[in-house]
Tab-separated table of C-alpha atoms in Angstrom:
chain	number	residue	atom	x	y	z
A	1	MET	CA	-63.048	233.863	3.132
A	2	SER	CA	-62.306	234.544	6.778
A	3	THR	CA	-58.661	235.851	7.461
A	4	GLU	CA	-59.366	235.570	11.029
A	5	ILE	CA	-56.170	234.370	13.440
A	6	THR	CA	-57.168	231.311	15.644
A	7	PRO	CA	-55.484	230.527	18.223
A	8	PHE	CA	-54.950	226.501	18.837
A	9	ARG	CA	-53.884	224.075	21.403
A	10	ILE	CA	-53.369	220.739	20.771
A	11	ASP	CA	-55.808	218.207	23.355
A	12	ILE	CA	-55.461	214.882	21.982
A	13	PRO	CA	-58.272	212.772	23.384
A	14	GLN	CA	-57.788	210.357	25.796
A	15	ARG	CA	-59.368	207.351	23.623
A	16	GLN	CA	-57.352	208.109	20.518
A	17	LEU	CA	-54.232	207.089	22.711
A	18	ASP	CA	-55.711	204.186	24.509
A	19	ASP	CA	-56.828	203.045	20.814
A	20	LEU	CA	-53.448	203.710	19.907
A	21	ARG	CA	-51.733	201.637	22.435
A	22	ALA	CA	-54.166	198.896	21.781
A	23	ARG	CA	-53.158	198.887	17.869
A	24	LEU	CA	-49.469	198.763	19.156
A	25	ASP	CA	-50.474	195.629	21.664
A	26	GLY	CA	-52.007	194.297	19.044
A	27	ALA	CA	-49.912	194.341	16.124
A	28	ARG	CA	-49.422	191.168	13.525
A	29	TRP	CA	-46.030	191.353	12.589
A	30	PRO	CA	-44.161	190.363	9.597
A	31	ALA	CA	-41.529	187.433	9.635
A	32	PRO	CA	-37.952	188.905	8.933
A	33	LEU	CA	-37.191	188.637	5.715
A	34	PRO	CA	-33.426	187.147	4.832
A	35	GLY	CA	-30.570	188.762	7.008
A	36	ASP	CA	-33.341	191.026	8.576
A	37	ASP	CA	-30.960	194.244	7.718
A	38	TRP	CA	-32.008	197.272	6.263
A	39	ASP	CA	-31.249	196.709	2.764
A	40	THR	CA	-34.990	195.195	2.446
A	41	GLY	CA	-36.729	197.526	4.581
A	42	VAL	CA	-36.591	198.042	8.107
A	43	PRO	CA	-35.263	195.437	10.218
A	44	VAL	CA	-38.152	193.420	12.025
A	45	ASN	CA	-35.899	193.040	15.454
A	46	TRP	CA	-35.299	196.594	15.413
A	47	LEU	CA	-38.475	198.044	15.582
A	48	ARG	CA	-40.359	195.572	17.636
A	49	GLU	CA	-37.871	196.858	20.251
A	50	LEU	CA	-38.785	200.571	19.340
A	51	VAL	CA	-42.475	199.823	19.304
A	52	ASP	CA	-41.986	198.057	23.014
A	53	TYR	CA	-40.668	201.760	23.912
A	54	TRP	CA	-43.512	203.512	21.956
A	55	ARG	CA	-46.190	200.785	24.296
A	56	THR	CA	-44.530	201.154	27.422
A	57	GLU	CA	-42.464	204.067	28.287
A	58	TYR	CA	-43.154	206.837	25.469
A	59	ASP	CA	-45.346	209.766	27.109
A	60	TRP	CA	-47.562	211.914	24.151
A	61	ARG	CA	-48.863	214.333	26.331
A	62	VAL	CA	-44.946	215.403	27.442
A	63	VAL	CA	-44.190	216.877	24.166
A	64	GLU	CA	-48.100	218.429	23.451
A	65	SER	CA	-47.418	220.127	26.708
A	66	VAL	CA	-44.039	221.347	25.016
A	67	LEU	CA	-45.834	222.568	22.112
A	68	ASN	CA	-48.845	224.301	23.632
A	69	SER	CA	-45.968	226.406	25.516
A	70	TYR	CA	-45.598	228.120	22.459
A	71	PRO	CA	-48.198	230.114	20.533
A	72	GLN	CA	-50.116	228.087	18.197
A	73	PHE	CA	-52.787	229.542	16.308
A	74	THR	CA	-55.041	228.408	12.475
A	75	THR	CA	-56.223	230.683	9.584
A	76	GLU	CA	-57.735	229.416	6.532
A	77	ILE	CA	-55.745	230.633	3.129
A	78	ASP	CA	-56.996	230.138	-0.354
A	79	GLU	CA	-59.903	227.774	1.213
A	80	GLN	CA	-57.072	225.535	3.561
A	81	ARG	CA	-57.078	225.526	7.206
A	82	ILE	CA	-53.248	226.325	8.040
A	83	HIS	CA	-51.958	225.225	11.432
A	84	PHE	CA	-48.841	227.643	12.869
A	85	LEU	CA	-46.536	228.256	16.080
A	86	HIS	CA	-45.879	232.396	15.958
A	87	ILE	CA	-43.118	233.109	18.735
A	88	ARG	CA	-42.190	236.475	18.762
A	89	SER	CA	-38.830	237.884	20.453
A	90	ALA	CA	-38.979	239.924	23.139
A	91	GLU	CA	-35.742	242.127	21.297
A	92	PRO	CA	-36.894	245.226	19.265
A	93	GLU	CA	-34.562	244.497	16.452
A	94	ALA	CA	-35.738	240.855	15.880
A	95	VAL	CA	-36.019	239.650	12.156
A	96	PRO	CA	-39.230	238.250	11.122
A	97	LEU	CA	-38.149	234.228	9.899
A	98	LEU	CA	-40.466	231.601	8.105
A	99	MET	CA	-39.493	228.437	8.556
A	100	THR	CA	-40.583	225.137	6.674
A	101	HIS	CA	-40.062	221.476	7.299
A	102	GLY	CA	-40.491	218.892	5.030
A	103	TRP	CA	-41.627	215.144	4.399
A	104	PRO	CA	-41.200	213.158	6.902
A	105	GLY	CA	-41.293	215.949	9.069
A	106	SER	CA	-43.032	217.991	11.016
A	107	ILE	CA	-43.033	221.504	13.325
A	108	VAL	CA	-41.531	219.182	15.824
A	109	GLU	CA	-38.646	219.344	13.880
A	110	PHE	CA	-37.787	222.793	14.906
A	111	LEU	CA	-37.663	221.978	18.470
A	112	ASP	CA	-34.561	222.478	19.129
A	113	VAL	CA	-33.849	225.593	17.434
A	114	ILE	CA	-36.685	227.964	18.933
A	115	GLY	CA	-35.197	228.784	21.888
A	116	PRO	CA	-31.784	229.792	20.209
A	117	LEU	CA	-33.297	231.878	17.547
A	118	THR	CA	-35.969	234.139	19.502
A	119	ASP	CA	-33.532	234.377	22.230
A	120	PRO	CA	-30.173	234.020	21.122
A	121	GLY	CA	-29.392	236.279	24.383
A	122	ALA	CA	-29.741	233.263	26.856
A	123	HIS	CA	-28.410	230.438	24.501
A	124	GLY	CA	-24.758	231.683	24.542
A	125	GLY	CA	-25.741	234.488	21.241
A	126	ASN	CA	-26.313	237.617	20.704
A	127	PRO	CA	-29.165	239.539	21.109
A	128	ASN	CA	-28.820	241.117	17.477
A	129	ASP	CA	-29.310	237.505	16.144
A	130	ALA	CA	-32.725	237.907	17.146
A	131	PHE	CA	-36.113	236.146	15.432
A	132	HIS	CA	-40.031	235.751	15.240
A	133	LEU	CA	-40.437	232.743	14.336
A	134	VAL	CA	-43.404	231.478	11.934
A	135	ILE	CA	-43.415	227.988	11.883
A	136	PRO	CA	-46.129	226.427	9.466
A	137	SER	CA	-47.876	222.730	9.111
A	138	LEU	CA	-47.540	222.540	4.980
A	139	PRO	CA	-50.831	222.085	3.868
A	140	GLY	CA	-51.973	217.858	4.254
A	141	PHE	CA	-49.699	217.603	7.207
A	142	GLY	CA	-50.527	217.402	10.691
A	143	PHE	CA	-52.870	219.823	12.376
A	144	SER	CA	-53.021	221.594	8.503
A	145	GLY	CA	-54.157	218.529	6.955
A	146	PRO	CA	-55.956	217.315	5.305
A	147	VAL	CA	-56.546	219.034	2.138
A	148	THR	CA	-59.755	220.052	0.353
A	149	ASP	CA	-58.285	219.907	-3.126
A	150	SER	CA	-55.543	219.919	-5.707
A	151	GLY	CA	-52.735	221.731	-6.951
A	152	TRP	CA	-51.016	222.395	-4.099
A	153	THR	CA	-47.557	223.293	-5.641
A	154	THR	CA	-44.382	224.712	-4.108
A	155	GLU	CA	-45.310	227.973	-6.042
A	156	ARG	CA	-49.298	227.788	-4.425
A	157	ILE	CA	-47.861	226.709	-0.816
A	158	ALA	CA	-45.643	229.851	-1.220
A	159	ARG	CA	-48.354	232.557	-1.846
A	160	THR	CA	-50.158	230.756	1.195
A	161	TRP	CA	-46.729	231.649	3.370
A	162	ASP	CA	-46.766	235.180	1.937
A	163	GLU	CA	-50.066	235.486	2.411
A	164	LEU	CA	-49.580	234.454	6.066
A	165	MET	CA	-47.112	236.498	6.680
A	166	ARG	CA	-49.342	239.710	5.211
A	167	ARG	CA	-51.888	238.560	7.962
A	168	LEU	CA	-49.417	238.485	10.523
A	169	GLY	CA	-48.085	241.954	10.075
A	170	TYR	CA	-44.674	241.503	8.426
A	171	ASP	CA	-43.659	243.631	5.668
A	172	ARG	CA	-40.388	242.559	5.115
A	173	TYR	CA	-38.957	238.950	6.705
A	174	GLY	CA	-36.811	235.923	5.758
A	175	VAL	CA	-37.137	232.271	5.110
A	176	GLN	CA	-35.955	229.351	5.680
A	177	GLY	CA	-36.023	225.159	4.956
A	178	GLY	CA	-35.234	222.122	4.048
A	179	ASP	CA	-36.346	218.953	1.908
A	180	ILE	CA	-39.776	220.111	0.818
A	181	GLY	CA	-39.023	223.661	2.935
A	182	ALA	CA	-35.591	223.985	0.673
A	183	ALA	CA	-38.074	223.881	-2.331
A	184	VAL	CA	-41.101	226.130	-0.781
A	185	SER	CA	-38.129	228.840	0.594
A	186	PRO	CA	-36.993	229.838	-2.814
A	187	GLU	CA	-40.116	230.082	-4.194
A	188	VAL	CA	-41.405	232.475	-1.835
A	189	GLY	CA	-38.547	234.823	-2.822
A	190	ARG	CA	-39.882	234.475	-6.345
A	191	VAL	CA	-43.183	235.051	-5.602
A	192	ALA	CA	-42.980	237.733	-3.072
A	193	PRO	CA	-39.104	239.377	-4.532
A	194	ASP	CA	-40.127	242.763	-2.580
A	195	ARG	CA	-40.999	241.246	0.680
A	196	VAL	CA	-38.429	238.071	1.232
A	197	ILE	CA	-35.059	239.769	2.621
A	198	GLY	CA	-33.208	236.564	2.339
A	199	VAL	CA	-34.264	232.639	1.728
A	200	HIS	CA	-31.771	229.859	3.882
A	201	VAL	CA	-32.120	226.366	3.259
A	202	ASN	CA	-30.296	223.438	4.562
A	203	GLY	CA	-29.393	220.692	1.684
A	204	GLY	CA	-29.035	223.120	-0.891
A	205	PRO	CA	-31.907	225.071	-3.086
A	206	GLY	CA	-32.726	223.408	-7.213
A	207	PRO	CA	-32.224	222.549	-9.512
A	208	MET	CA	-30.768	218.514	-9.092
A	209	PRO	CA	-28.458	218.083	-12.482
A	210	GLN	CA	-30.120	216.128	-14.921
A	211	LEU	CA	-29.287	212.576	-15.411
A	212	PRO	CA	-27.316	210.823	-17.101
A	213	LEU	CA	-24.251	213.854	-17.578
A	214	SER	CA	-22.603	213.852	-20.549
A	215	GLU	CA	-18.788	213.348	-20.343
A	216	GLN	CA	-18.050	216.820	-20.989
A	217	GLU	CA	-20.095	218.025	-17.758
A	218	LEU	CA	-18.877	215.334	-15.620
A	219	ALA	CA	-15.206	216.432	-16.879
A	220	GLU	CA	-15.816	219.707	-15.424
A	221	LEU	CA	-16.909	219.036	-11.755
A	222	THR	CA	-14.919	218.755	-9.041
A	223	GLY	CA	-14.921	215.457	-7.091
A	224	MET	CA	-16.989	216.494	-4.613
A	225	GLU	CA	-19.199	217.222	-7.046
A	226	ARG	CA	-19.047	214.015	-9.065
A	227	ASP	CA	-19.779	212.011	-6.014
A	228	ARG	CA	-22.473	213.882	-4.860
A	229	VAL	CA	-24.151	213.106	-8.590
A	230	GLN	CA	-23.218	209.257	-8.211
A	231	ARG	CA	-25.546	209.362	-4.803
A	232	ILE	CA	-27.824	211.661	-6.706
A	233	GLU	CA	-27.893	208.247	-9.288
A	234	ALA	CA	-27.656	205.524	-6.721
A	235	PHE	CA	-30.706	207.472	-4.799
A	236	MET	CA	-33.154	207.242	-8.313
A	237	ASN	CA	-32.017	203.934	-8.356
A	238	GLU	CA	-31.923	202.172	-4.807
A	239	GLU	CA	-34.716	204.668	-2.817
A	240	PHE	CA	-37.034	206.300	-5.415
A	241	GLY	CA	-39.429	203.453	-4.563
A	242	TYR	CA	-41.262	205.636	-2.062
A	243	ILE	CA	-41.930	208.556	-4.208
A	244	ALA	CA	-42.897	206.510	-7.315
A	245	VAL	CA	-45.661	205.342	-4.791
A	246	GLN	CA	-46.245	208.703	-3.021
A	247	SER	CA	-46.557	210.260	-6.228
A	248	THR	CA	-49.132	208.407	-7.983
A	249	ARG	CA	-51.013	205.906	-5.308
A	250	PRO	CA	-51.349	208.176	-2.239
A	251	GLN	CA	-54.681	206.634	-1.144
A	252	ALA	CA	-53.878	203.334	-1.625
A	253	LEU	CA	-50.486	204.053	0.635
A	254	ALA	CA	-52.687	206.028	3.343
A	255	TYR	CA	-55.098	202.996	4.167
A	256	GLY	CA	-52.041	201.255	5.617
A	257	LEU	CA	-50.512	203.408	7.349
A	258	VAL	CA	-53.643	205.585	8.549
A	259	ASP	CA	-54.803	202.013	10.469
A	260	SER	CA	-51.055	200.820	11.828
A	261	PRO	CA	-49.673	202.476	13.695
A	262	VAL	CA	-46.513	200.084	12.994
A	263	GLY	CA	-46.855	200.492	9.135
A	264	GLN	CA	-46.755	204.441	10.019
A	265	LEU	CA	-43.680	204.442	12.055
A	266	ALA	CA	-41.646	202.039	9.734
A	267	TRP	CA	-42.226	204.115	6.434
A	268	ILE	CA	-40.988	206.911	8.475
A	269	MET	CA	-37.978	205.094	10.103
A	270	ASP	CA	-36.772	203.911	7.088
A	271	LYS	CA	-36.434	207.195	5.951
A	272	PHE	CA	-34.516	208.807	8.894
A	273	ARG	CA	-31.969	206.004	9.041
A	274	GLU	CA	-31.260	206.236	5.646
A	275	TRP	CA	-30.934	210.326	5.247
A	276	THR	CA	-29.277	210.636	8.894
A	277	HIS	CA	-25.517	210.478	9.468
A	278	PRO	CA	-23.791	208.561	9.110
A	279	ARG	CA	-26.023	205.854	7.160
A	280	ASN	CA	-24.370	202.918	9.234
A	281	VAL	CA	-25.369	204.437	12.263
A	282	LEU	CA	-28.983	203.294	13.914
A	283	PRO	CA	-31.395	205.961	13.705
A	284	ASP	CA	-32.192	206.162	17.437
A	285	LYS	CA	-28.688	206.142	18.660
A	286	ILE	CA	-28.289	209.329	16.196
A	287	LEU	CA	-31.587	210.964	17.335
A	288	ASP	CA	-33.516	210.318	20.836
A	289	ARG	CA	-36.260	207.853	20.885
A	290	ASP	CA	-38.620	210.475	21.795
A	291	ARG	CA	-38.009	212.752	19.182
A	292	LEU	CA	-38.210	210.025	16.624
A	293	LEU	CA	-41.783	209.130	17.997
A	294	ASN	CA	-42.799	212.769	18.458
A	295	ASN	CA	-42.928	213.506	14.805
A	296	VAL	CA	-43.985	210.053	14.167
A	297	MET	CA	-46.901	211.048	16.366
A	298	ILE	CA	-47.729	213.764	14.261
A	299	TYR	CA	-48.956	211.692	11.288
A	300	TRP	CA	-50.656	209.013	13.538
A	301	LEU	CA	-52.698	211.501	15.571
A	302	THR	CA	-53.637	213.595	12.570
A	303	GLU	CA	-54.147	210.587	9.964
A	304	THR	CA	-52.420	212.502	7.352
A	305	ALA	CA	-50.040	210.177	5.755
A	306	GLY	CA	-51.810	210.085	3.026
A	307	SER	CA	-52.581	214.258	2.872
A	308	ALA	CA	-49.117	214.412	3.249
A	309	ALA	CA	-47.884	212.455	0.626
A	310	TYR	CA	-50.324	213.626	-1.873
A	311	VAL	CA	-48.839	217.164	-1.463
A	312	GLY	CA	-45.541	216.460	-0.868
A	313	TYR	CA	-45.048	214.653	-4.201
A	314	ALA	CA	-47.832	214.721	-5.991
A	315	GLN	CA	-47.031	218.393	-7.725
A	316	GLU	CA	-48.997	219.940	-10.474
A	317	GLN	CA	-45.011	220.585	-12.382
A	318	PRO	CA	-42.372	218.460	-13.593
A	319	TRP	CA	-39.065	218.023	-11.536
A	320	GLY	CA	-36.833	219.791	-13.086
A	321	ALA	CA	-38.554	222.451	-14.469
A	322	VAL	CA	-36.820	226.082	-15.104
A	323	GLN	CA	-37.599	228.869	-12.134
A	324	GLN	CA	-36.917	232.232	-12.774
A	325	ASN	CA	-34.083	233.609	-10.820
A	326	SER	CA	-35.591	236.125	-7.603
A	327	GLY	CA	-32.807	238.044	-7.105
A	328	VAL	CA	-33.202	237.003	-3.232
A	329	PRO	CA	-29.683	236.651	-1.697
A	330	THR	CA	-29.585	233.143	-0.910
A	331	GLY	CA	-27.466	231.397	1.861
A	332	ALA	CA	-27.282	226.909	2.138
A	333	ILE	CA	-25.805	225.088	4.403
A	334	ILE	CA	-25.075	221.658	3.091
A	335	PHE	CA	-24.352	218.940	5.544
A	336	ALA	CA	-22.534	215.477	4.610
A	337	HIS	CA	-25.401	213.555	3.522
A	338	ASP	CA	-26.706	216.338	1.197
A	339	VAL	CA	-25.968	216.124	-2.248
A	340	GLY	CA	-26.565	220.315	-3.107
A	341	ILE	CA	-24.164	221.667	-6.341
A	342	ARG	CA	-23.826	225.038	-6.125
A	343	ARG	CA	-22.919	225.395	-9.997
A	344	TYR	CA	-26.530	224.217	-10.560
A	345	ALA	CA	-27.933	226.290	-7.239
A	346	GLU	CA	-26.377	229.329	-8.921
A	347	THR	CA	-28.684	228.723	-12.373
A	348	GLU	CA	-31.749	229.829	-10.087
A	349	ASN	CA	-30.777	231.229	-7.191
A	350	THR	CA	-28.573	234.299	-6.269
A	351	ILE	CA	-25.719	232.761	-4.176
A	352	THR	CA	-24.404	234.603	-1.627
A	353	HIS	CA	-23.448	232.203	1.194
A	354	TRP	CA	-22.726	228.786	0.746
A	355	VAL	CA	-21.083	226.535	3.738
A	356	GLU	CA	-20.027	222.401	3.040
A	357	LEU	CA	-19.746	220.480	6.051
A	358	ASP	CA	-18.299	216.831	6.372
A	359	ARG	CA	-21.029	215.939	9.502
A	360	GLY	CA	-25.102	216.072	9.675
A	361	GLY	CA	-27.378	214.253	7.764
A	362	HIS	CA	-30.661	215.743	6.141
A	363	PHE	CA	-32.902	216.423	9.381
A	364	ALA	CA	-30.267	219.640	10.316
A	365	ALA	CA	-32.529	221.343	12.892
A	366	MET	CA	-32.916	217.718	15.024
A	367	GLU	CA	-29.227	216.375	13.939
A	368	GLU	CA	-27.546	219.497	14.173
A	369	PRO	CA	-29.096	222.308	15.470
A	370	GLN	CA	-26.623	224.390	16.619
A	371	LEU	CA	-24.673	224.246	13.568
A	372	LEU	CA	-28.033	225.297	11.618
A	373	THR	CA	-28.933	228.043	14.114
A	374	ASP	CA	-25.420	229.466	13.507
A	375	ASP	CA	-25.358	229.461	9.734
A	376	ILE	CA	-29.187	230.913	10.162
A	377	ARG	CA	-27.659	233.772	12.430
A	378	GLU	CA	-24.028	234.463	10.092
A	379	PHE	CA	-26.284	234.807	6.788
A	380	PHE	CA	-29.216	236.974	8.294
A	381	ARG	CA	-26.332	239.214	9.378
A	382	THR	CA	-25.751	240.014	5.693
A	383	VAL	CA	-29.584	240.931	4.863
A	384	ARG	CA	-30.904	242.627	8.065
A	385	SER	CA	-30.435	246.076	6.682
A	386	ASP	CA	-33.009	245.123	4.018
A	387	ARG	CA	-35.665	244.638	6.843
A	388	ALA	CA	-37.250	247.850	7.007
A	389	GLY	CA	-41.192	247.971	7.487
A	390	ALA	CA	-41.033	244.627	9.045
């Protein structure tokens, strides 16, 4: 197996963009269901407006240029191509930090935090808080897709990430992530506790409480904790369908999403509406339409809807399995949408930093980049002295 690291540049052929435009122009639209509201999925009228913007105003070449302004590379690890951004800070004491996205996210989630984290002095921060950033695309996602075999558990991804950091010459480093990244990041600490100086997640690390809770356990919770348990229960009852489909029939789903850009857009926008905060505000009023479409384009142009679903929700390990505590200092920022509960997180993680906010949603790096940046800086100040050899 080659360990070579190869420079990479995104260069989408114009014929792919022309094909996208033709598919959008000729899209077949379903009749609106009664009410045409979010209770039955993405409303037809709202999506038509977003697709019209996609057809007539959105410019992929803009974000392609932005991404290409950052050093990008590919390498093969465990017989899988891994694509990643690697942005080194000019600050001599910068700490290496590996950031992992989730589903339905991508590397574009992190565009607003790259500058502040690598060059804090230029963004109103302290240069002593600088990081070297490594931002990989998860196996099967985007330019790391598709996958060539099965078994991409969070542990296997974590071992792959540790090997990536080793190839880049980082002996000691931190990890950060949300969604799938919040599961992978603590796992990196478990597979390489002697190399990871700290784990930071948004949303909270696992595990989640095993439902239903007994009356005794419920009585021991705070009011805020009971609210989060209720929201977890509501998610399992009302929103779990996408996980059921993606974890059992990702290939069947892929036919529709890879062939129809409107289908791909709707599948992802459903989650951006449910998981941005506040929920009753349309996602394109919380996030810029271009940012929403940039993320969708990563899935569309790479045709990785199926492999991303396969990796993200077809894990070969049971949900709720007890994990060993790595002993690595772990910090978490819990935004308003999130359901992390410290007492459960502490059963598997050494929590040294826990912040709860009354604003912000699931896509923290996109929705609240400044708050996330500030919290990452604050947490890693407590472990920077452990970076000897980085």
